[in-house]
Coordinates of C-alpha atoms and ligand atoms in Angstrom, one line a residue:
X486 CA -19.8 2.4 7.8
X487 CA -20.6 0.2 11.1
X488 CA -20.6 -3.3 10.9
X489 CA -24.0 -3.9 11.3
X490 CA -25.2 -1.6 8.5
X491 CA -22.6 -4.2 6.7
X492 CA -24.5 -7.3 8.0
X493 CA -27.1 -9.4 5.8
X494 CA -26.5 -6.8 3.0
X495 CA -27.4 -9.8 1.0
X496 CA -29.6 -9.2 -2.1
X497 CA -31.6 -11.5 -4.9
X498 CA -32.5 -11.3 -8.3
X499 CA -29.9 -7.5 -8.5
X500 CA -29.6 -8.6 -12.0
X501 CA -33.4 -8.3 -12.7
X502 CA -33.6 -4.9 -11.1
X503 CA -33.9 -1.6 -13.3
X504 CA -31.0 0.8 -13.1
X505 CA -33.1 2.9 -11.0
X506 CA -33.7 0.3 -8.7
X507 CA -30.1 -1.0 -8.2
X508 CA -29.0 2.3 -7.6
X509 CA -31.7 2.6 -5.1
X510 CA -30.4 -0.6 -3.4
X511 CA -26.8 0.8 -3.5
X512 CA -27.8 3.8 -1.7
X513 CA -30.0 2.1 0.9
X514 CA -27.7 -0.9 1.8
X515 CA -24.5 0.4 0.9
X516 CA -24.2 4.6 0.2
X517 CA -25.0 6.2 3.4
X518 CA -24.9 9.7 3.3
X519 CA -24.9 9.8 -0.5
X520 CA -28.3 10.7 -2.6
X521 CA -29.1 9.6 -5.6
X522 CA -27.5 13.2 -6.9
X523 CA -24.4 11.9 -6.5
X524 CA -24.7 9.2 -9.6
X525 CA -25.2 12.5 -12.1
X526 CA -21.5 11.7 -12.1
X527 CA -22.2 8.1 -13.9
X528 CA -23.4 10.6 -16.6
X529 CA -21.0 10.4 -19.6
X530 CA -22.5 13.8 -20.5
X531 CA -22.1 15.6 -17.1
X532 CA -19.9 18.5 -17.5
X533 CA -18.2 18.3 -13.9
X534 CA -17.3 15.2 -15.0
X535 CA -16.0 15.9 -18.1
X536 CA -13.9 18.5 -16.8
X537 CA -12.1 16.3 -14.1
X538 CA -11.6 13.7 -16.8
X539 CA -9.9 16.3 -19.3
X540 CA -7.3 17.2 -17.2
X541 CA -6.3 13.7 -16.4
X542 CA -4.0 13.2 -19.8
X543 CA -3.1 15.1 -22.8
X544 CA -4.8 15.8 -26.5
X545 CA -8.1 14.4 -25.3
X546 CA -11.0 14.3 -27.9
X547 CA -13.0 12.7 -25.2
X548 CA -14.2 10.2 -23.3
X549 CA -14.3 5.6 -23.9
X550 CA -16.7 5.0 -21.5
X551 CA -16.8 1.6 -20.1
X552 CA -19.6 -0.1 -18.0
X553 CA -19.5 0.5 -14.1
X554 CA -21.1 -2.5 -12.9
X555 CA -22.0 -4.0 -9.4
X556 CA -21.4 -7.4 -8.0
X557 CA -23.4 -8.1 -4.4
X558 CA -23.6 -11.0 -1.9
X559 CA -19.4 -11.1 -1.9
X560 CA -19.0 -12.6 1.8
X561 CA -15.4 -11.4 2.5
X562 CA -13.9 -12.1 6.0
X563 CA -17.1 -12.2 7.3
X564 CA -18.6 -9.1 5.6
X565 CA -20.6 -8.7 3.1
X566 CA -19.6 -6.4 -0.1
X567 CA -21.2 -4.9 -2.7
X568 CA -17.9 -5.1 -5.5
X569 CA -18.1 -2.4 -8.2
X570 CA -16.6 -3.3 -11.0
X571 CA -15.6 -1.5 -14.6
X572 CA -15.3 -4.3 -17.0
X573 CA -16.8 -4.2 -20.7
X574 CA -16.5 -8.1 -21.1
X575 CA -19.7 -9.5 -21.0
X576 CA -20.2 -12.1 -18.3
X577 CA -18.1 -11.0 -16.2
X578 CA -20.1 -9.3 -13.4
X579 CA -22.2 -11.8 -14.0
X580 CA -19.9 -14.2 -13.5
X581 CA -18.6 -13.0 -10.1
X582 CA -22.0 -12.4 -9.0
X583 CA -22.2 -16.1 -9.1
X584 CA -20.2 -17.2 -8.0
X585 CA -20.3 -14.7 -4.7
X586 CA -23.9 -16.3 -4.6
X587 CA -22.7 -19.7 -4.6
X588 CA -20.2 -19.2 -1.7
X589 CA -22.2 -16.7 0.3
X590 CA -23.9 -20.1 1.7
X591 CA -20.3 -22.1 2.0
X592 CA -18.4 -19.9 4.2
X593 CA -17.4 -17.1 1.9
X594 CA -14.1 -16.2 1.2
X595 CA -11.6 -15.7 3.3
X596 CA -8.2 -13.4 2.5
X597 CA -5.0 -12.4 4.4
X598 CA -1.9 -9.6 3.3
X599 CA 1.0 -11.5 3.4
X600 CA 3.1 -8.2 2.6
X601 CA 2.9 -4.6 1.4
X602 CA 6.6 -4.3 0.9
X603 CA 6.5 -1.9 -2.1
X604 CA 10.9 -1.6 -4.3
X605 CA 12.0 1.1 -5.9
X606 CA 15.6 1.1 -7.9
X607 CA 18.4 3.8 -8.6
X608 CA 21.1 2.8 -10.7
X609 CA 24.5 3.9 -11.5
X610 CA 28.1 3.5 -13.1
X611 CA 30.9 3.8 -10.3
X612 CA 34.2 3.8 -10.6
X613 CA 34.7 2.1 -7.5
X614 CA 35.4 -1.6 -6.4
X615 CA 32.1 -3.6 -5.6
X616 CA 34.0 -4.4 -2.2
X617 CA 34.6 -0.9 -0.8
X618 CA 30.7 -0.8 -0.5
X619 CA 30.4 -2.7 3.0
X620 CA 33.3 0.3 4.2
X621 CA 30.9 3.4 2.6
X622 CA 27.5 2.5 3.0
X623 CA 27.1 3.2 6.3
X624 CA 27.7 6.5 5.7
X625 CA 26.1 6.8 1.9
X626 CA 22.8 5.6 3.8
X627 CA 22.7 8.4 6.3
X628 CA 23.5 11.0 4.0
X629 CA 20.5 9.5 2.0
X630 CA 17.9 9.0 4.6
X631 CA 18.5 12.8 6.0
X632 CA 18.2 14.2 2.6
X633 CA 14.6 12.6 2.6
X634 CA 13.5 13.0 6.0
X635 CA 11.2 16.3 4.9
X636 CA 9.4 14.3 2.4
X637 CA 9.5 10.7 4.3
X638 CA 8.2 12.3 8.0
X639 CA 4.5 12.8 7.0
X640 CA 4.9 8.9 5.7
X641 CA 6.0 7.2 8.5
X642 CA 3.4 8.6 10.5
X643 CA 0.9 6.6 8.2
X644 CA 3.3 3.7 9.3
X645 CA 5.0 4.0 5.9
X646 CA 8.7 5.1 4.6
X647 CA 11.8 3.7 3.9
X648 CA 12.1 0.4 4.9
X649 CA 15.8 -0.7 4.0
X650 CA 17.9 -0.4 1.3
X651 CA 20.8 -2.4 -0.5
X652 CA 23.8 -1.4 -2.6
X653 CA 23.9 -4.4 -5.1
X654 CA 26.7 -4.8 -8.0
X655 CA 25.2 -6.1 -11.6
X656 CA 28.1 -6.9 -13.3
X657 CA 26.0 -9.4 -15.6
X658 CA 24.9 -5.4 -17.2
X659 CA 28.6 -4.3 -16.8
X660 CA 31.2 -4.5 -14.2
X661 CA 30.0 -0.7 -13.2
X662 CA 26.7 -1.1 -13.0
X663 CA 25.1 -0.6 -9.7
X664 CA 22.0 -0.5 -8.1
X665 CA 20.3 0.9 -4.8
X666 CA 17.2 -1.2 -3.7
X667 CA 14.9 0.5 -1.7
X668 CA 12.4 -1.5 0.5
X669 CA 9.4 1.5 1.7
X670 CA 6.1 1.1 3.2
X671 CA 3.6 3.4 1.8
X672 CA 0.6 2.5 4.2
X673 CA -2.8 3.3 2.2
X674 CA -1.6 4.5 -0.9
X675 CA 0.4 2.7 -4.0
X676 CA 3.0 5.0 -3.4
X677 CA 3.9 5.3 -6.7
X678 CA 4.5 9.3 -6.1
X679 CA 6.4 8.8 -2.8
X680 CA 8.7 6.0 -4.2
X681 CA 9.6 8.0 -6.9
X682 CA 10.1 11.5 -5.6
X683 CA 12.2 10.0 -2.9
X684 CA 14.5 8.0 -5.4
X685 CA 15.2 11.2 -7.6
X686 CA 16.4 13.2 -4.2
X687 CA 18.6 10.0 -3.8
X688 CA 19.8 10.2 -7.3
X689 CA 20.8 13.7 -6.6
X690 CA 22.5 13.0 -3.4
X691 CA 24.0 10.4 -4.3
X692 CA 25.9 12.4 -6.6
X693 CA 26.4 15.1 -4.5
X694 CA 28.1 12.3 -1.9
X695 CA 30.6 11.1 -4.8
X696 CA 32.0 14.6 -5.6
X697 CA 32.3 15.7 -1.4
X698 CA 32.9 12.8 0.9
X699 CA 36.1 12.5 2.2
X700 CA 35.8 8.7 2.3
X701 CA 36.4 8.4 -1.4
X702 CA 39.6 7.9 -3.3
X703 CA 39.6 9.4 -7.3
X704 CA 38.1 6.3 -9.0
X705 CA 35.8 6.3 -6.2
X706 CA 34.2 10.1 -7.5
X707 CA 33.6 8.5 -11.0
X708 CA 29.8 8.0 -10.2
X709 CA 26.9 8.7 -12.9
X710 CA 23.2 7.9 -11.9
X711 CA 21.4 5.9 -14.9
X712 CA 18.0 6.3 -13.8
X713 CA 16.0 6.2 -10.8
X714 CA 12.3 5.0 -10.4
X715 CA 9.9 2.3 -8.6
X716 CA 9.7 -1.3 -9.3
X717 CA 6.2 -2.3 -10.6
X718 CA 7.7 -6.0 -9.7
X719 CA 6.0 -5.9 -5.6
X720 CA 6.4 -9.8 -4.4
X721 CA 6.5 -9.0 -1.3
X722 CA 3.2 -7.2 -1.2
X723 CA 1.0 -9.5 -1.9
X724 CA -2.4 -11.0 -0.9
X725 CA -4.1 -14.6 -0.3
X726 CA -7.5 -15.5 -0.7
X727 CA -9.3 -18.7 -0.5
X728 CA -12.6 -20.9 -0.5
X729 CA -13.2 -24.3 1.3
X730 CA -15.9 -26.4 2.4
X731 CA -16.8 -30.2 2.3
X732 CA -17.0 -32.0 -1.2
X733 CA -20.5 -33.1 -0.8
X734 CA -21.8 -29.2 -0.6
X735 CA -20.3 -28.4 -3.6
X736 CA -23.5 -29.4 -5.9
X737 CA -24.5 -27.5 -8.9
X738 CA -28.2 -27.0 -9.0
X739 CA -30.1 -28.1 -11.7
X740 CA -27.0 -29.1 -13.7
X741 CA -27.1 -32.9 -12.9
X742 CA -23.2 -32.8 -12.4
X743 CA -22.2 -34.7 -9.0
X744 CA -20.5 -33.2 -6.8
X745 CA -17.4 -35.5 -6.3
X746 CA -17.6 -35.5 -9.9
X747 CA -17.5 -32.1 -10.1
X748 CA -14.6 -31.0 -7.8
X749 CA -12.5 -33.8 -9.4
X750 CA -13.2 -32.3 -12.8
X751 CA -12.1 -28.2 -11.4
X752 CA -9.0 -30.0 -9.8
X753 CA -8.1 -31.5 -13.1
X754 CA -8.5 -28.2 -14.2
X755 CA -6.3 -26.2 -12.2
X756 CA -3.9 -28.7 -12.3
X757 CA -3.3 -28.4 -15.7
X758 CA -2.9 -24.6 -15.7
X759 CA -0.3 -25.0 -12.9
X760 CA 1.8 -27.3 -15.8
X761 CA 0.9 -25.9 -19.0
X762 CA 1.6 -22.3 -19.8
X763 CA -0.8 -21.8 -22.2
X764 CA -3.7 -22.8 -20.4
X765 CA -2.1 -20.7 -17.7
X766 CA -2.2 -17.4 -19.5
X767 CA -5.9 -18.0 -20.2
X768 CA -6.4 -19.1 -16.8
X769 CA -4.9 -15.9 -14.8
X770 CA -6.4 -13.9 -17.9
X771 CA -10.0 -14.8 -16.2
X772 CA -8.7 -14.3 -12.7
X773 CA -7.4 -10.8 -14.0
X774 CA -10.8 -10.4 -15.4
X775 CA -12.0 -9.5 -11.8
X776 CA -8.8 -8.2 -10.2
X777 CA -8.5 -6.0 -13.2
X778 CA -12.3 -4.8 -12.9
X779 CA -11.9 -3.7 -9.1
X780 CA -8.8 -1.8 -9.7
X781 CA -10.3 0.1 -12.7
X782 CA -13.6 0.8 -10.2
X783 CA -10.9 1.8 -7.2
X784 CA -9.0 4.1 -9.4
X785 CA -5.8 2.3 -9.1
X786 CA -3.7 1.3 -11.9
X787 CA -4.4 -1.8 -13.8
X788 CA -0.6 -1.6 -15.6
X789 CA 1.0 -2.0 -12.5
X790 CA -0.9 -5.0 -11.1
X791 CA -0.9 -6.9 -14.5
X792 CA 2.9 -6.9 -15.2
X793 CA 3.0 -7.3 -11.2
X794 CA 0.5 -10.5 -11.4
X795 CA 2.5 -12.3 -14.3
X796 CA 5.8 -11.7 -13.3
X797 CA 4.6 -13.2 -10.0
X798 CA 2.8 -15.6 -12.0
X799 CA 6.7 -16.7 -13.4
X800 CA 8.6 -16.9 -10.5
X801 CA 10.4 -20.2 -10.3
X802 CA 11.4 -19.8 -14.3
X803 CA 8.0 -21.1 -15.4
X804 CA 4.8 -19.4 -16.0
X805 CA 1.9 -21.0 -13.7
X806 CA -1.9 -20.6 -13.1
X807 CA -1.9 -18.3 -9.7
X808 CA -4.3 -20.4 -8.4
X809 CA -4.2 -23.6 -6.7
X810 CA -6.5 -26.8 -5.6
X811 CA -6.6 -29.5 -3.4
X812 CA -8.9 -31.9 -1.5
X813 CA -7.7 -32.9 1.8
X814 CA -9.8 -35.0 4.0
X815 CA -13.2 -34.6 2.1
X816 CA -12.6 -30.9 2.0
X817 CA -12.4 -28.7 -1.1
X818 CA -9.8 -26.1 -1.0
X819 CA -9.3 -23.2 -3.7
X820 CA -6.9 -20.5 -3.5
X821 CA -5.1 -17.8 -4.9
X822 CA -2.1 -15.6 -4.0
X823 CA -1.3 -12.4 -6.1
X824 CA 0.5 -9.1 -5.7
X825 CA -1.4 -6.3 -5.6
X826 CA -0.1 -2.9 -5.2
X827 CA -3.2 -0.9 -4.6
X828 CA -3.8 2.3 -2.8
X829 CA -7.5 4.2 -1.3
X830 CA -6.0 7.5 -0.6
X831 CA -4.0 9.8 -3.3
X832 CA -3.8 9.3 -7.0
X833 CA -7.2 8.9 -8.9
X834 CA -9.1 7.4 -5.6
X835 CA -10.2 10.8 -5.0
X836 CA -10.0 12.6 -7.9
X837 CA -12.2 10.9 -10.2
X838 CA -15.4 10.9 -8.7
X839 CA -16.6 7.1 -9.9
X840 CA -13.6 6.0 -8.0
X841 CA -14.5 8.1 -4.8
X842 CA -18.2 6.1 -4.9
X843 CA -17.0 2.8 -5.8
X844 CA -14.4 3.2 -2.4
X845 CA -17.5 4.6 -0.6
X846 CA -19.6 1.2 -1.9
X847 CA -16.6 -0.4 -0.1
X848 CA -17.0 1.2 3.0
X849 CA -13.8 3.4 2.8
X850 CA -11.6 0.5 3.1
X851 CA -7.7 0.5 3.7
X852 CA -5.5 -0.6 1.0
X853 CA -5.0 -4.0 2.6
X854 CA -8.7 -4.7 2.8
X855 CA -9.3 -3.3 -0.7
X856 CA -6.2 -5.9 -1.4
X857 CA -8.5 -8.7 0.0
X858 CA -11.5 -7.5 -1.9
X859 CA -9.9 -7.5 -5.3
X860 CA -8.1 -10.7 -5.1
X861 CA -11.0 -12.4 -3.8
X862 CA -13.3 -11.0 -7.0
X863 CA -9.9 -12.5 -8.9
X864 CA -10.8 -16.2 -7.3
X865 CA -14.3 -15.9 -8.2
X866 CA -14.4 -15.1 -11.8
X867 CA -11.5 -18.0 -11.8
X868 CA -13.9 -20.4 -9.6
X869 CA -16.9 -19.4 -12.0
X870 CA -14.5 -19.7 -15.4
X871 CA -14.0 -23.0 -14.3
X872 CA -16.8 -24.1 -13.0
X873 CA -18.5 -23.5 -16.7
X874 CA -15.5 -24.5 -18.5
X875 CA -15.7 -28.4 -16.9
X876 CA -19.5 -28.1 -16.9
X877 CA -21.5 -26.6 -19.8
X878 CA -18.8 -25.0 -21.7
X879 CA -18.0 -21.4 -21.5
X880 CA -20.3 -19.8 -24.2
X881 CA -23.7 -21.1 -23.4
X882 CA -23.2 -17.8 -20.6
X883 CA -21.0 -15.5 -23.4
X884 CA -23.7 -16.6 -25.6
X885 CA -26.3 -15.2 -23.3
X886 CA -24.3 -11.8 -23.5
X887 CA -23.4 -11.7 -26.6
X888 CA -27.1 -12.1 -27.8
X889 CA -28.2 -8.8 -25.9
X890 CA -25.3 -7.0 -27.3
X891 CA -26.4 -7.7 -31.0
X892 CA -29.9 -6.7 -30.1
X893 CA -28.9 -3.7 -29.2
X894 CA -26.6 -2.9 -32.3
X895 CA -29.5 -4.1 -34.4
X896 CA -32.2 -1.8 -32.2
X897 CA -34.2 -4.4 -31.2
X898 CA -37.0 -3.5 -28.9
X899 CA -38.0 -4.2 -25.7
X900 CA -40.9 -7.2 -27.7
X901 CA -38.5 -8.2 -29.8
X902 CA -35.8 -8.5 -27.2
X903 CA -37.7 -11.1 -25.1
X904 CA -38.6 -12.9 -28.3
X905 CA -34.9 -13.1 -29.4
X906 CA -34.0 -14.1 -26.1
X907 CA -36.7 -17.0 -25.9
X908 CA -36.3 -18.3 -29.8
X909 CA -32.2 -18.3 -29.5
X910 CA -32.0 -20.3 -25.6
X911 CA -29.9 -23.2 -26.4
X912 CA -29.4 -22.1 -30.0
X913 CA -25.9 -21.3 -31.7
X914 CA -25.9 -17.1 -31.5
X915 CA -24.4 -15.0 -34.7
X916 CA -24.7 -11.6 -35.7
X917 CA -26.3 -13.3 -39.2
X918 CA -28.6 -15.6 -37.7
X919 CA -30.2 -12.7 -34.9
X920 CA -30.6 -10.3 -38.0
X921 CA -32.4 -12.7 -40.4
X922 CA -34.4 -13.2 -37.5
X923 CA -35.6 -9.9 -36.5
X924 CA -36.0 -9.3 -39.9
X925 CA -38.4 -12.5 -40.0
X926 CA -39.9 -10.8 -36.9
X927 CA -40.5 -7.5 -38.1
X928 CA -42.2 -9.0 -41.4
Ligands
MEV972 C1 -12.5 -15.2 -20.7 O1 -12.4 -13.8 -20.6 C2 -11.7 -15.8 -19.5 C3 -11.6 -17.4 -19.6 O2 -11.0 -17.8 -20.8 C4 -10.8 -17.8 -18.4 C5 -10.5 -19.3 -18.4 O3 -10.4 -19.9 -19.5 O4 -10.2 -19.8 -17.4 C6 -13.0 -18.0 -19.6

């Protein structure tokens, strides 16, 4: 997609569009060379679909479908996105579509890769003494690295494969415990399948080395490999995203909360997530809430870049809010830095078809810029979090949410929907108090 079909893909009122219409919207703005054929796959009942989805696990009975959502107006290094987002917490979208609004007209956000430096481990017992390893590496490493170079080739011309690796002694597990830590590049894909595949041919090399080299004494031939497989922990492939823009320009409309006043209030905030682990887990739970949404859309795997986010999120021996604040010379500064091991080519990216649209809504992007994307929908749904929590609260929006949901498990029609939604504005929502009232309704 050229940048100028990109440009001023700005939208208003997406939320009070129909279905129809936002798919419309999608397609004009965002979808070019798709039709509106191509969304029989958002179909729970489409049989293509079903058939592709079967065959990704065992004993299936069916399908859990969850909402596939769209959040516009995200100003990301200077482009605009449409985010699509799988998330069945309500708010959320909504959330991050406000909070996209609110900084499309301050600058946007802004995002840098640090890394994409993606581990992977073998283990083993040796015989051996941790200092012969300087002596036998050299040639361990070669043997290692031609063993692979069938399956690493096609990688490196995609600027990926094996970046380094390191023979380290763990005799905290036991004096024979050994690992090989692998450093490799796996340019747009998470690499999951490369990282392993290459590890197991190491495992069985490595073995293969201990029973033939002639560098090795008896004790040295007592080798066993443990297990072999990637690290989900990726700190050096991470991403940073911010937001920034003078004090005074951060007004709430219609809320009657200054601005100074309101900044100091998010700071606070933060602050106390940086210092209090329990207010941290809640506080990276709603930054996951738009991280995790992206990389369900994208096809990528949500595991991986949770365990990835918190150990990240514990590095130093104390778990922390992965966001940060400051105000430095009347300028507001938010920002967040998180690993993200994400990939736009292999896996489910193209195999389920929802994740082939939602990377085509993208614009096909590379797995760094679909890095930038995700974390940034992460520092939204954190901004917006915030911004309600040291405002009006959180649930006055849940509350919102929540209302339409027990309408819809109590049937309500479209009359009655607009009456509910009128009666219950600034009124305490429960499933109780809705029912007695469409029943008062309905006579
Ligand atoms: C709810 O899903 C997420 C929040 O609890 C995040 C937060 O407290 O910062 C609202």
């Amino acid at each position: 997609m050229s940048e100028n079909i990109r440009e001023n893909h700005r939208v208003s009122g997406f939320s009070k569009f129909d279905k129809q219409a936002r798919r419309r919207w999608l397609l004009d703005h965002f979808l070019p060379g798709h039709d509106s054929g191509d969304f029989a796959f958002f179909d729970a009942t489409n049989p293509d679909l079903q058939e592709v989805v079967d065959n990704f696990s065992e004993n299936t009975l069916g399908n859990f479908p969850l909402p596939f959502g769209v959040a516009p107006n995200f100003l990301i290094n200077g482009k605009v996105y449409a985010v699509p987002m799988v998330i069945e917490e309500s708010s959320v979208v909504a959330a991050a579509s406000s909070a996209a609004k609110y900084w499309l007209t301050r600058g946007g956000f802004e995002a840098e890769v640090i890394a994409t430096e993606k581990l992977g481990q073998l283990h083993f017992r040796w015989g051996g003494h941790p200092d012969r390893r300087a002596a036998l590496f050299p040639e361990l490493e070669r043997r290692l690295r031609h063993v692979t170079s069938g399956i690493t080739a096609r990688m490196e011309t995609r600027g990926g494969g094996v970046r380094g690796m390191q023979w380290k002694h763990l005799p905290a597990v036991n004096e024979q415990c050994y690992q090989l830590l692998v450093r490799f590049g796996t340019g747009d894909s998470m690499g999951a399948n490369f990282i392993n595949t290459v590890l197991e041919a190491y495992a069985t090399e490595i073995e293969l080395w201990s029973s033939d080299s002639e560098q090795l004494n008896a004790r040295e031939r007592d080798l066993e490999v443990v297990m072999a497989i990637l690290s989900n922990h990726t700190p050096n492939c991470t991403v940073r995203t911010w937001v920034r823009c003078p004090i005074e320009q951060m007004n709430l409309a219609g809320s009657g909360v200054d601005a100074a006043d309101f900044v100091r209030r998010f700071c606070f905030a933060v602050d106390i997530a940086r210092q209090d682990p329990y207010r941290a887990v809640t506080h990276n739970k709603g930054i996951m809430n738009g991280i995790d949404a992206v990389v369900l859309a994208t096809g990528n795997d949500f595991r991986a870049v949770e365990s990835a986010a918190h150990a990240f999120a514990a590095e130093g021996g104390t778990y922390r809010s992965l966001s940060r604040c400051r105000v430095v010379d009347g300028i507001f500064h938010f920002e967040l830095t998180v690993p993200l091991a994400l990939g736009t080519v292999g896996g489910l990216t193209r195999l389920h078809p929802l994740a082939d649209i939602a990377l085509d809504m993208l614009g096909r992007p590379s797995a760094e810029e679909l890095m930038c994307v995700a974390a940034a929908t992460g520092l939204a749904q954190n901004f917006a979090a915030l911004r309600s929590l040291v405002t009006t609260g959180i649930q006055r929006g849940h509350m919102r949410m929540h209302l339409q949901n027990i309408l819809s498990s109590l049937e309500a029609t479209v009359t009655e929907r607009k009456a509910a939604t009128g009666f219950f504005d600034g009124r305490t929502v429960s499933h109780h108090g809705v029912r007695q009232y469409l029943e008062k309704l309905r006579g």
